[in-house]
RNA sequence: GGUCCGGUAGCUCAGCUGGAUAGAGCAACUGCCUUCUAAGCAGUAGGUCAAAGGUUCGAAUCCUUUCCGGAUCACCA
């Protein structure tokens, strides 16, 4: 590695000159800015301070010694910056090393199991934009960890029970007249989601007409804050109405009770409708290239965690109140008191979560567990992790909440009630049709079968969507403009795919490939150096993405590399190079860049087309 | 109110373990296809890095305070 070698040489030189021990990796070495002559720059200020010399003086001393020892070709000093020019051999070695490294950017097997949980859909409605961000983050993070040598298990939790799915079930019973996804040709998850919407519509009608009745009048007159306007009062009051007065609400709640009592008819309907939904989800996931090694169902896990509560009580981690509810006091950790078991003895969300964690530990003996969940649950996971820490669970140190910002529309948050949700399937279809239009305009795919064409177009469209979502740092909220849809030009997935395609096209046309000739190459160009430096940093980028659980590192790296290649491609002739050594050097470099781009995109779950 | 996260070009984002004149893309404008795929390249224009203090040779980056936006603080999940 060029940079590491240079850092090592510098570290040794500094020790020889000043007797000062600085770890090679602590030396600040960066590629030299374009305005200056040189390949790499050492920032000498901190070193000069330690050895009590003026920065330019120390720079000159270090530079002289490096040249004398043959570590570098030449140097220039600008203030406290030491700009060094490398030997020709350094570059050539760098290229051949990468070219010969079959596991470039991969980590050694670690013998550690990591669970990555993502997606977590509700079975009463189809997947939307938020799920897309979640799934892409999760599956990309999983892939990154896998390549770094971890044994990764992809897991989803399916929220398949509760009042919401009962609403869909009830609406279907009342108004579907036996219709099915097959009979209507509607995708299963959308089909069930439509009945959820239908329920809400009927419920709203019922609520509106109730508001002019005597019961409503009475409730309104007894409101706490008498200055509240009627409209505001009833918009706040909706949930109370649902639980207290609504006939539809009553039916839905009764259905939930029947479900919990294992009523065979209700369970059968529930199972049937969930199957419809799963089939729809599977289709969407397949399209996105997202998959799971196993699924946990809330209908199973919602009963978990009570044993843990008993254990916690006996250990004194939890305490009991008079009404029978169990609590934990987290005030010494800067949090509140938190309920862990209801007074009726049933478990709540957080209880289920530590029950689920234990269940998983029994199954996988994981070392780490990563939860990909939106940032609205930051506090929940802080509490959960603290509890598991107090339980001294063996995996407690490896818990991580991959918290990501919500996806918003230009006009604000997505609201299912107001119909401003961007549906996952719609979005995919839209971008595919845009990619299709672009492709037919370009005509590059003309000779191919329509099957191959569609494959490529899908790769481009999904590349655009995935890159769009993954290039943003996860913890940042992001704004998605459906009108502009997803760009196919500029800082995008297709831009990077295009760099790869150009490389493949060049490689296809080259008939001789002899990597040994590159040692003869004399005049390495700035564009070539820039590419090599970038390619070299790839393993450290993967490492960073893995330790920080941040795929955007990979996305931004891939863009930088593709950009450098496009420039190189434009400025420097490859196949028409004027000597054989140059040709081989550039072909090898192109190949290495292409492989690295493909590797990087593999980590993002994006495929590389051979042509486009 | 407490806690957490964010605020960088008209828009979407990099840069944040302190280093040279703060970078990309989109949108606008201008060039470049008889030469390796123009989903490309090059250029013009666009900035008080929310604000104010502090730390230092040096701050978008670290510290403090303030302002703005979001999330959260349920016997919901």
XYZ file of C-alpha atoms (C1' of nucleotides) in Angstrom:
689
model
C 0.000 0.000 0.000
C 1.431 3.301 -1.096
C 0.147 5.408 1.744
C 0.962 2.960 4.516
C 4.447 2.361 3.097
C 5.022 6.058 3.007
C 3.751 6.501 6.549
C 6.021 3.715 7.750
C 9.028 5.238 6.037
C 8.185 8.651 7.471
C 7.741 7.243 10.942
C 11.160 5.634 10.768
C 12.797 8.745 9.367
C 11.347 10.888 12.129
C 12.608 8.460 14.710
C 16.093 8.499 13.206
C 16.201 12.264 12.975
C 14.650 13.248 16.274
C 14.330 10.109 18.348
C 10.582 10.767 18.308
C 8.253 7.750 18.178
C 5.075 8.397 16.236
C 2.912 5.527 15.078
C 2.834 5.423 11.288
C -0.960 5.560 11.235
C -0.933 8.737 13.342
C 1.021 10.652 10.722
C -1.256 12.930 8.776
C -0.609 11.974 5.167
C -3.051 12.953 2.430
C -2.911 13.161 -1.367
C -1.377 16.470 -2.359
C -3.763 19.180 -3.469
C -3.831 19.703 -7.189
C -2.419 23.215 -6.971
C 0.882 21.899 -5.645
C 3.537 19.624 -7.036
C 3.734 16.212 -5.405
C 1.800 13.013 -4.769
C 1.359 12.936 -1.005
C 1.586 15.574 1.668
C 2.721 15.238 5.242
C 1.437 17.877 7.626
C 4.544 18.662 9.649
C 3.121 21.205 12.129
C 2.454 18.763 14.968
C 5.858 17.092 14.585
C 7.698 20.401 14.364
C 5.990 21.479 17.568
C 7.145 18.388 19.397
C 10.775 18.678 18.306
C 10.757 22.451 18.785
C 11.742 23.364 15.264
C 10.212 25.737 12.774
C 7.826 23.716 10.544
C 9.658 24.520 7.268
C 12.979 23.509 8.800
C 11.702 20.189 10.075
C 9.960 19.592 6.747
C 13.196 20.079 4.871
C 15.103 17.766 7.197
C 12.544 15.012 6.825
C 12.337 15.505 3.068
C 16.121 15.370 2.618
C 16.430 12.191 4.630
C 13.566 10.538 2.736
C 15.212 11.338 -0.608
C 18.612 10.131 0.572
C 17.136 6.836 1.677
C 15.340 6.465 -1.629
C 11.880 6.392 -0.078
C 10.722 9.224 -2.293
C 11.853 10.784 -5.542
C 11.712 14.440 -4.558
C 9.947 16.879 -2.293
C 8.846 20.465 -1.883
C 8.101 22.389 1.277
C 5.255 24.873 1.517
C 5.013 26.331 5.021
C 4.563 23.312 7.243
C 3.496 20.989 4.470
C 5.900 18.478 3.015
C 4.828 17.570 -0.517
C 6.493 14.391 -1.675
C 6.784 12.832 -5.077
C 6.912 9.054 -5.152
C 9.116 6.707 -7.112
C 7.741 5.144 -10.245
C 8.107 1.657 -8.747
C 5.834 2.513 -5.837
C 2.948 3.053 -8.200
C 3.614 -0.016 -10.250
C 3.889 -2.209 -7.173
C 0.664 -0.783 -5.854
C -1.160 -1.661 -9.035
C 0.233 -5.186 -9.339
C -0.448 -5.892 -5.682
C -4.092 -4.975 -6.001
C -4.386 -6.805 -9.281
C -3.045 -9.998 -7.720
C -5.085 -9.730 -4.533
C -8.085 -12.002 -4.915
C -9.729 -10.903 -1.715
C -9.130 -7.192 -2.063
C -11.343 -5.357 0.405
C -12.407 -8.531 2.190
C -11.695 -9.274 5.837
C -10.462 -12.497 7.359
C -13.162 -14.764 8.824
C -13.925 -13.586 12.335
C -15.791 -16.466 13.916
C -18.396 -14.061 15.223
C -22.096 -14.088 14.547
C -23.940 -10.859 13.880
C -27.699 -10.562 13.604
C -29.066 -7.758 11.520
C -32.738 -7.048 11.994
C -34.492 -4.881 9.448
C -37.726 -4.221 7.568
C -40.283 -4.923 10.357
C -43.419 -4.498 8.258
C -46.989 -4.367 9.489
C -49.243 -6.821 7.751
C -52.104 -4.403 7.323
C -50.511 -2.268 4.637
C -47.993 -2.411 1.787
C -44.383 -1.337 2.035
C -43.560 2.307 1.477
C -40.589 4.601 1.025
C -39.595 4.338 4.675
C -39.395 0.554 4.419
C -37.230 0.902 1.340
C -34.698 2.988 3.215
C -34.825 0.553 6.108
C -34.377 -2.545 3.972
C -31.607 -1.085 1.865
C -29.711 0.060 4.943
C -30.190 -3.276 6.622
C -29.266 -5.511 3.766
C -26.311 -3.373 2.775
C -24.985 -3.315 6.321
C -25.436 -7.076 6.494
C -23.486 -7.513 3.282
C -20.678 -5.227 4.444
C -20.287 -7.178 7.673
C -20.344 -10.423 5.769
C -17.510 -9.305 3.515
C -15.569 -8.168 6.559
C -15.636 -11.749 7.798
C -18.602 -11.943 10.146
C -21.134 -14.696 10.099
C -24.264 -12.673 9.376
C -27.912 -13.603 9.877
C -30.592 -11.423 8.341
C -33.739 -11.282 10.398
C -37.044 -9.507 10.168
C -39.770 -9.060 12.721
C -43.221 -9.176 11.229
C -45.879 -7.255 13.094
C -48.655 -9.630 12.210
C -51.080 -9.132 15.079
C -52.940 -6.365 16.826
C -55.836 -4.078 16.212
C -54.642 -2.889 12.800
C -54.826 -6.236 11.054
C -58.188 -6.821 12.735
C -59.474 -3.697 11.031
C -58.483 -5.112 7.648
C -60.035 -8.466 8.526
C -63.282 -6.924 9.670
C -63.560 -4.746 6.592
C -62.932 -7.730 4.371
C -65.596 -9.758 6.181
C -68.125 -6.972 5.874
C -67.564 -5.611 2.406
C -65.421 -7.897 0.253
C -68.085 -10.443 -0.700
C -65.395 -13.089 -0.875
C -63.033 -11.189 -3.171
C -59.390 -12.310 -3.150
C -56.117 -11.038 -4.634
C -56.483 -13.720 -7.292
C -60.043 -12.803 -8.230
C -59.249 -9.083 -8.381
C -55.675 -9.345 -9.693
C -54.455 -7.048 -6.964
C -51.128 -7.698 -5.264
C -51.814 -9.293 -1.874
C -50.334 -6.637 0.382
C -52.136 -3.891 -1.513
C -55.342 -5.899 -1.433
C -55.282 -6.198 2.348
C -54.121 -2.598 2.690
C -57.115 -1.460 0.677
C -59.441 -3.032 3.230
C -57.608 -1.255 6.015
C -58.223 2.014 4.210
C -61.842 1.009 3.643
C -62.283 0.360 7.342
C -60.842 3.759 8.190
C -63.201 5.390 5.706
C -66.297 3.750 7.154
C -65.084 4.496 10.645
C -64.596 8.165 9.810
C -68.114 8.371 8.366
C -69.500 6.747 11.472
C -67.531 9.148 13.665
C -68.641 12.201 11.737
C -72.312 11.359 12.011
C -71.920 10.511 15.694
C -70.515 13.961 16.350
C -73.930 15.558 15.804
C -75.635 13.198 18.247
C -76.432 13.595 21.965
C -73.518 11.463 23.252
C -71.046 13.630 21.415
C -72.747 16.741 22.712
C -72.349 15.476 26.260
C -68.677 14.531 25.849
C -67.918 17.877 24.273
C -69.597 19.825 27.057
C -67.583 17.881 29.633
C -64.212 18.597 28.006
C -61.401 19.588 30.297
C -60.375 22.780 28.576
C -63.547 24.689 27.821
C -61.777 26.959 25.358
C -61.128 24.070 22.961
C -62.996 24.462 19.696
C -65.356 21.721 18.606
C -63.276 20.753 15.593
C -60.044 20.471 17.608
C -61.760 18.562 20.359
C -63.142 15.890 18.035
C -59.911 15.498 16.126
C -58.185 14.747 19.451
C -61.036 12.605 20.665
C -60.945 10.066 17.864
C -59.207 7.297 19.791
C -61.432 7.646 22.788
C -64.427 7.400 20.514
C -62.998 4.285 18.907
C -62.618 2.565 22.258
C -65.710 3.884 23.995
C -68.581 4.440 21.575
C -67.816 3.199 18.087
C -69.744 0.096 16.949
C -67.020 -0.594 14.365
C -64.370 -0.113 17.000
C -66.188 -2.523 19.258
C -66.324 -5.158 16.563
C -62.626 -4.759 15.822
C -61.707 -5.015 19.484
C -63.874 -8.074 19.887
C -62.138 -9.619 16.951
C -58.787 -9.017 18.590
C -60.051 -10.706 21.760
C -61.297 -13.676 19.753
C -57.900 -13.832 18.109
C -56.183 -13.883 21.471
C -58.628 -16.571 22.625
C -57.581 -18.624 19.616
C -61.000 -18.558 17.981
C -60.502 -20.941 15.035
C -62.537 -18.922 12.556
C -60.786 -15.667 13.302
C -57.401 -17.355 13.268
C -58.143 -18.931 9.908
C -59.107 -15.591 8.382
C -56.060 -14.000 9.941
C -53.764 -16.671 8.545
C -55.356 -16.403 5.112
C -55.042 -12.632 4.893
C -51.496 -12.626 6.211
C -50.513 -15.149 3.562
C -51.781 -12.759 0.913
C -49.688 -10.026 2.411
C -46.541 -12.139 2.661
C -46.793 -13.066 -0.957
C -46.963 -9.404 -1.875
C -44.044 -8.505 0.402
C -41.974 -11.264 -1.074
C -42.504 -9.886 -4.543
C -41.339 -6.437 -3.494
C -38.354 -7.784 -1.579
C -37.318 -9.931 -4.525
C -37.423 -6.949 -6.777
C -35.208 -5.046 -4.361
C -32.880 -8.012 -3.951
C -33.598 -8.086 -0.219
C -33.957 -11.336 1.675
C -34.007 -12.784 5.181
C -32.531 -15.865 6.781
C -35.403 -16.056 9.204
C -38.446 -14.179 10.418
C -39.772 -13.604 13.905
C -43.513 -13.150 14.153
C -44.988 -10.814 16.685
C -47.894 -13.211 17.072
C -45.338 -15.491 18.701
C -43.004 -13.056 20.413
C -45.720 -10.929 22.008
C -45.985 -13.473 24.773
C -42.251 -13.564 25.432
C -40.331 -11.823 28.118
C -42.332 -12.768 31.174
C -39.701 -15.257 32.328
C -37.175 -12.520 32.021
C -39.333 -10.290 34.170
C -39.436 -12.963 36.874
C -35.689 -13.288 36.666
C -35.289 -9.544 36.831
C -37.509 -9.333 39.875
C -35.587 -12.022 41.731
C -32.298 -10.355 40.886
C -33.613 -7.024 42.083
C -33.227 -5.378 38.702
C -36.994 -4.844 38.536
C -39.433 -4.006 41.282
C -43.152 -4.556 41.685
C -45.830 -1.997 42.413
C -48.930 -2.699 44.494
C -51.104 -3.173 41.409
C -48.833 -5.999 40.250
C -47.081 -4.113 37.457
C -43.307 -4.486 37.196
C -40.906 -1.574 36.692
C -37.272 -0.729 36.307
C -35.677 2.401 37.624
C -33.161 3.782 35.157
C -32.787 7.211 36.723
C -29.162 6.597 37.649
C -28.469 6.053 33.950
C -30.136 9.327 33.053
C -33.432 7.765 32.028
C -36.849 7.406 33.640
C -38.687 4.674 35.415
C -39.978 2.287 32.848
C -42.826 -0.204 32.927
C -41.837 -3.720 31.918
C -44.978 -5.707 32.736
C -48.594 -4.563 32.833
C -50.647 -4.876 35.976
C -52.689 -7.584 34.239
C -49.493 -9.580 33.772
C -49.171 -9.164 30.003
C -45.947 -8.042 28.430
C -45.447 -4.786 26.574
C -43.301 -3.865 23.607
C -40.031 -3.617 25.475
C -40.635 -6.840 27.421
C -41.188 -8.625 24.145
C -37.974 -7.191 22.823
C -35.794 -8.580 25.537
C -37.666 -11.849 25.378
C -36.980 -11.937 21.662
C -33.317 -11.104 22.199
C -32.952 -14.047 24.566
C -34.762 -16.354 22.206
C -32.350 -15.331 19.490
C -29.375 -15.864 21.713
C -30.464 -19.401 22.400
C -30.767 -19.974 18.684
C -27.713 -18.144 17.337
C -25.367 -17.355 20.217
C -24.747 -14.060 18.481
C -21.927 -11.741 19.426
C -23.618 -8.693 18.006
C -27.138 -7.686 17.160
C -27.958 -4.709 14.988
C -31.452 -3.269 14.940
C -32.240 -1.191 11.878
C -35.077 0.967 13.157
C -36.048 4.610 12.554
C -34.760 7.252 14.941
C -38.153 7.758 16.526
C -37.259 4.722 18.628
C -33.907 5.981 19.866
C -35.132 6.129 23.434
C -36.701 2.700 23.311
C -33.429 1.101 22.302
C -31.448 3.065 24.837
C -33.704 1.603 27.501
C -33.664 -1.890 26.018
C -29.881 -1.993 25.817
C -29.538 -0.691 29.360
C -31.827 -3.419 30.665
C -29.951 -6.132 28.787
C -26.707 -4.732 30.146
C -28.040 -5.008 33.684
C -29.052 -8.572 32.973
C -25.389 -9.065 32.029
C -26.372 -10.795 28.831
C -23.285 -12.044 26.993
C -24.252 -10.141 23.850
C -25.101 -6.910 25.659
C -21.870 -5.252 24.559
C -22.601 -5.995 20.912
C -25.981 -4.331 20.651
C -26.371 -1.498 18.212
C -29.334 0.532 17.107
C -28.787 1.556 13.496
C -30.965 4.578 13.796
C -31.917 6.367 10.619
C -33.776 9.555 9.883
C -37.254 9.498 8.473
C -37.890 9.953 4.787
C -39.961 13.039 4.226
C -41.678 14.520 1.234
C -41.106 18.125 0.191
C -44.435 19.017 1.812
C -43.548 17.220 5.054
C -44.034 13.866 6.682
C -45.727 11.012 4.899
C -49.154 10.377 6.355
C -51.109 7.301 5.448
C -54.345 8.951 6.534
C -53.838 11.763 4.096
C -52.772 9.469 1.303
C -49.336 11.071 1.005
C -47.446 7.814 1.294
C -45.071 6.893 -1.495
C -45.712 3.249 -2.184
C -42.650 1.055 -2.707
C -44.024 -0.782 -5.745
C -45.234 2.402 -7.406
C -41.863 4.024 -6.972
C -40.015 1.074 -8.444
C -42.344 0.900 -11.438
C -42.027 4.604 -12.045
C -38.244 4.593 -12.094
C -38.184 1.507 -14.287
C -40.363 3.171 -16.878
C -38.141 6.232 -16.813
C -35.047 4.099 -17.286
C -36.804 2.345 -20.127
C -37.584 5.600 -21.885
C -33.979 6.732 -21.530
C -32.635 3.434 -22.784
C -34.752 3.371 -25.913
C -33.701 6.921 -26.672
C -30.048 5.947 -26.413
C -30.418 2.791 -28.438
C -27.388 1.043 -26.938
C -29.434 -2.025 -26.085
C -30.938 -2.471 -29.517
C -29.364 -5.771 -30.512
C -30.328 -7.544 -27.308
C -33.300 -9.776 -26.590
C -36.123 -8.030 -24.797
C -35.482 -10.236 -21.788
C -31.876 -9.031 -21.567
C -32.982 -5.474 -22.148
C -35.448 -5.620 -19.304
C -32.848 -7.076 -17.016
C -30.485 -4.220 -17.723
C -33.183 -1.590 -17.413
C -34.238 -3.005 -14.078
C -30.643 -3.017 -12.911
C -30.325 0.644 -13.832
C -33.602 1.690 -12.265
C -32.968 -0.156 -9.032
C -29.383 1.060 -9.050
C -30.743 4.582 -9.177
C -33.180 4.057 -6.310
C -30.753 2.217 -4.099
C -27.905 4.620 -4.620
C -30.236 7.536 -4.035
C -31.285 6.146 -0.671
C -27.907 4.848 0.441
C -25.706 7.791 -0.421
C -27.147 9.791 2.465
C -25.716 9.281 5.922
C -28.246 7.058 7.732
C -28.761 9.242 10.747
C -29.798 12.184 8.609
C -33.384 12.657 7.685
C -33.876 12.828 3.959
C -36.243 14.580 1.631
C -37.636 12.662 -1.279
C -39.235 14.464 -4.156
C -41.513 12.052 -6.032
C -42.148 14.541 -8.842
C -38.499 14.671 -9.790
C -38.413 10.981 -9.053
C -34.916 9.593 -9.107
C -32.240 11.072 -11.332
C -30.333 8.909 -13.760
C -27.599 11.483 -14.405
C -24.960 13.034 -12.221
C -24.255 11.738 -8.732
C -26.306 8.587 -9.200
C -26.179 4.827 -9.427
C -26.341 4.771 -13.228
C -23.393 7.178 -13.410
C -21.305 4.607 -11.590
C -22.739 1.720 -13.573
C -21.816 3.646 -16.680
C -18.180 3.841 -15.600
C -18.217 0.079 -15.157
C -19.860 -0.439 -18.533
C -17.224 1.681 -20.238
C -14.522 -0.415 -18.609
C -16.135 -3.641 -19.769
C -16.467 -2.250 -23.254
C -12.776 -1.389 -23.375
C -11.761 -4.761 -21.971
C -13.938 -6.543 -24.505
C -12.194 -4.745 -27.322
C -8.673 -5.325 -26.083
C -7.249 -8.524 -27.504
C -3.937 -8.719 -25.656
C -3.639 -8.794 -21.918
C -0.191 -9.127 -20.428
C 0.095 -7.698 -16.946
C 3.834 -8.349 -16.792
C 4.492 -5.555 -19.297
C 3.347 -2.876 -16.920
C 6.729 -2.853 -15.177
C 8.093 -1.162 -18.277
C 5.702 1.742 -17.967
C 7.654 4.968 -17.503
C 5.464 8.022 -17.316
C 2.624 7.621 -14.880
C 0.031 10.327 -15.442
C -1.769 12.339 -12.767
C -5.117 10.804 -13.744
C -3.642 7.340 -13.275
C -2.163 8.209 -9.915
C -5.442 9.625 -8.729
C -7.243 6.433 -9.682
C -4.672 4.235 -8.003
C -4.746 6.216 -4.783
C -8.510 5.905 -4.703
C -8.568 2.190 -5.452
C -6.035 1.630 -2.712
C -8.232 3.189 -0.054
C -11.093 0.810 -0.791
C -10.361 -1.698 2.009
C -10.179 1.042 4.604
C -13.485 2.446 3.339
C -15.153 -0.941 3.742
C -13.712 -1.189 7.199
C -15.021 2.200 8.167
C -18.455 1.443 6.729
C -18.481 -1.753 8.780
C -17.370 -0.305 12.076
C -19.697 2.659 11.749
C -22.554 0.694 10.199
C -22.746 3.257 7.459
C -23.237 2.183 3.820
C -23.116 5.812 2.670
C -19.339 5.568 3.040
C -19.334 2.976 0.290
C -21.755 4.891 -1.901
C -19.763 8.101 -1.755
C -16.536 6.231 -2.343
C -17.945 4.494 -5.411
C -19.014 7.837 -6.802
C -15.567 9.346 -6.292
C -13.913 6.382 -7.979
C -16.325 6.414 -10.919
C -15.824 10.131 -11.336
C -12.064 9.724 -11.401
C -12.420 6.974 -13.967
C -14.707 8.988 -16.241
C -12.138 11.744 -16.207
C -9.293 9.330 -16.891
C -11.280 7.727 -19.690
C -11.860 11.076 -21.277
C -8.300 12.401 -20.951
C -6.192 9.315 -21.485
C -6.339 6.913 -24.431
C -6.412 3.294 -23.291
C -6.649 1.105 -26.384
C -4.891 3.727 -28.468
C -2.050 4.152 -26.012
C 1.216 4.923 -27.777
C 3.295 2.124 -26.282
C 2.512 -1.437 -25.183
C 3.532 -0.847 -21.576
C 1.133 2.082 -21.303
C -1.611 -0.021 -22.854
C -1.088 -2.827 -20.344
C -0.809 -0.471 -17.401
C -4.049 1.242 -18.341
C -5.883 -1.971 -19.083
C -4.829 -3.376 -15.726
C -5.775 -0.171 -13.981
C -9.173 -0.168 -15.697
C -9.745 -3.760 -14.722
C -8.870 -3.072 -11.118
C -11.150 -0.040 -11.044
C -13.967 -2.054 -12.605
C -13.601 -4.843 -10.073
C -13.554 -2.394 -7.217
C -16.665 -0.634 -8.475
C -18.447 -3.949 -8.804
C -17.367 -4.989 -5.317
C -18.523 -1.694 -3.854
C -21.880 -1.947 -5.596
C -22.250 -5.504 -4.423
C -22.039 -4.137 -0.881
C -24.867 -1.767 -1.710
C -26.889 -4.559 -3.268
C -26.673 -3.018 -6.733
C -25.874 -5.099 -9.779
C -23.537 -4.009 -12.564
C -24.765 -4.370 -16.132
C -22.217 -5.306 -18.805
C -23.643 -2.728 -21.152
C -26.236 0.018 -20.928
C -39.624 21.398 30.205
C -35.722 16.968 30.091
C -33.012 13.928 26.594
C -31.282 12.665 21.592
C -30.368 14.035 16.395
C -29.819 17.602 12.669
C -28.795 23.086 10.490
C -22.876 23.616 4.830
C -24.707 26.936 -2.589
C -31.800 28.017 -4.892
C -32.483 22.246 -4.136
C -30.239 17.206 -2.635
C -25.882 15.964 -0.176
C -20.054 15.237 0.909
C -16.366 17.095 4.149
C -16.772 16.748 11.054
C -10.568 11.560 15.157
C -8.664 20.184 13.744
C -4.564 21.526 8.361
C -3.271 24.791 2.376
C -8.154 28.907 -1.511
C -15.033 24.627 1.984
C -16.363 20.123 -2.440
C -19.962 17.219 -5.653
C -24.635 16.527 -8.175
C -29.347 18.796 -9.670
C -31.450 23.260 -11.610
C -29.339 27.870 -15.079
C -25.808 29.299 -18.823
C -21.399 27.857 -22.444
C -18.366 24.498 -25.146
C -17.032 19.031 -26.640
C -19.866 13.043 -30.271
C -16.239 10.672 -38.452
C -11.337 8.481 -32.402
C -12.090 3.176 -26.398
C -20.525 3.805 -24.858
C -22.217 11.817 -24.414
C -26.416 7.929 -18.450
C -19.927 11.210 -20.215
C -16.053 15.411 -20.077
C -14.662 20.625 -19.554
C -16.163 25.550 -18.120
C -19.305 30.050 -16.067
C -22.259 31.470 -12.056
C -23.826 30.344 -7.131
C -21.186 30.236 0.338
C -21.118 35.225 6.527
C -20.411 26.463 6.796
C -27.586 28.977 11.623
C -25.499 33.039 15.268
C -22.122 34.680 19.032
C -18.124 33.724 22.144
C -13.861 30.423 23.466
C -9.516 26.865 22.745
C -4.767 27.387 18.806
C 0.247 28.541 14.683
C -4.495 26.969 12.241
C -11.813 25.807 13.340
C -17.202 23.872 8.889
C -14.672 20.276 12.216
C -13.349 20.724 19.362
C -15.862 23.507 23.889
C -19.851 26.997 25.794
C -24.288 29.746 25.012
C -28.341 31.109 21.903
C -31.708 30.453 17.693
C -34.299 27.159 14.132
C -36.107 22.137 12.598
C -37.165 16.928 13.815
C -37.752 12.863 17.255
C -38.808 11.129 22.056
C -40.224 11.212 27.291
C -47.702 5.644 27.029
C -50.155 -0.225 31.350
C -49.515 1.769 21.911
C -46.288 -1.015 18.849
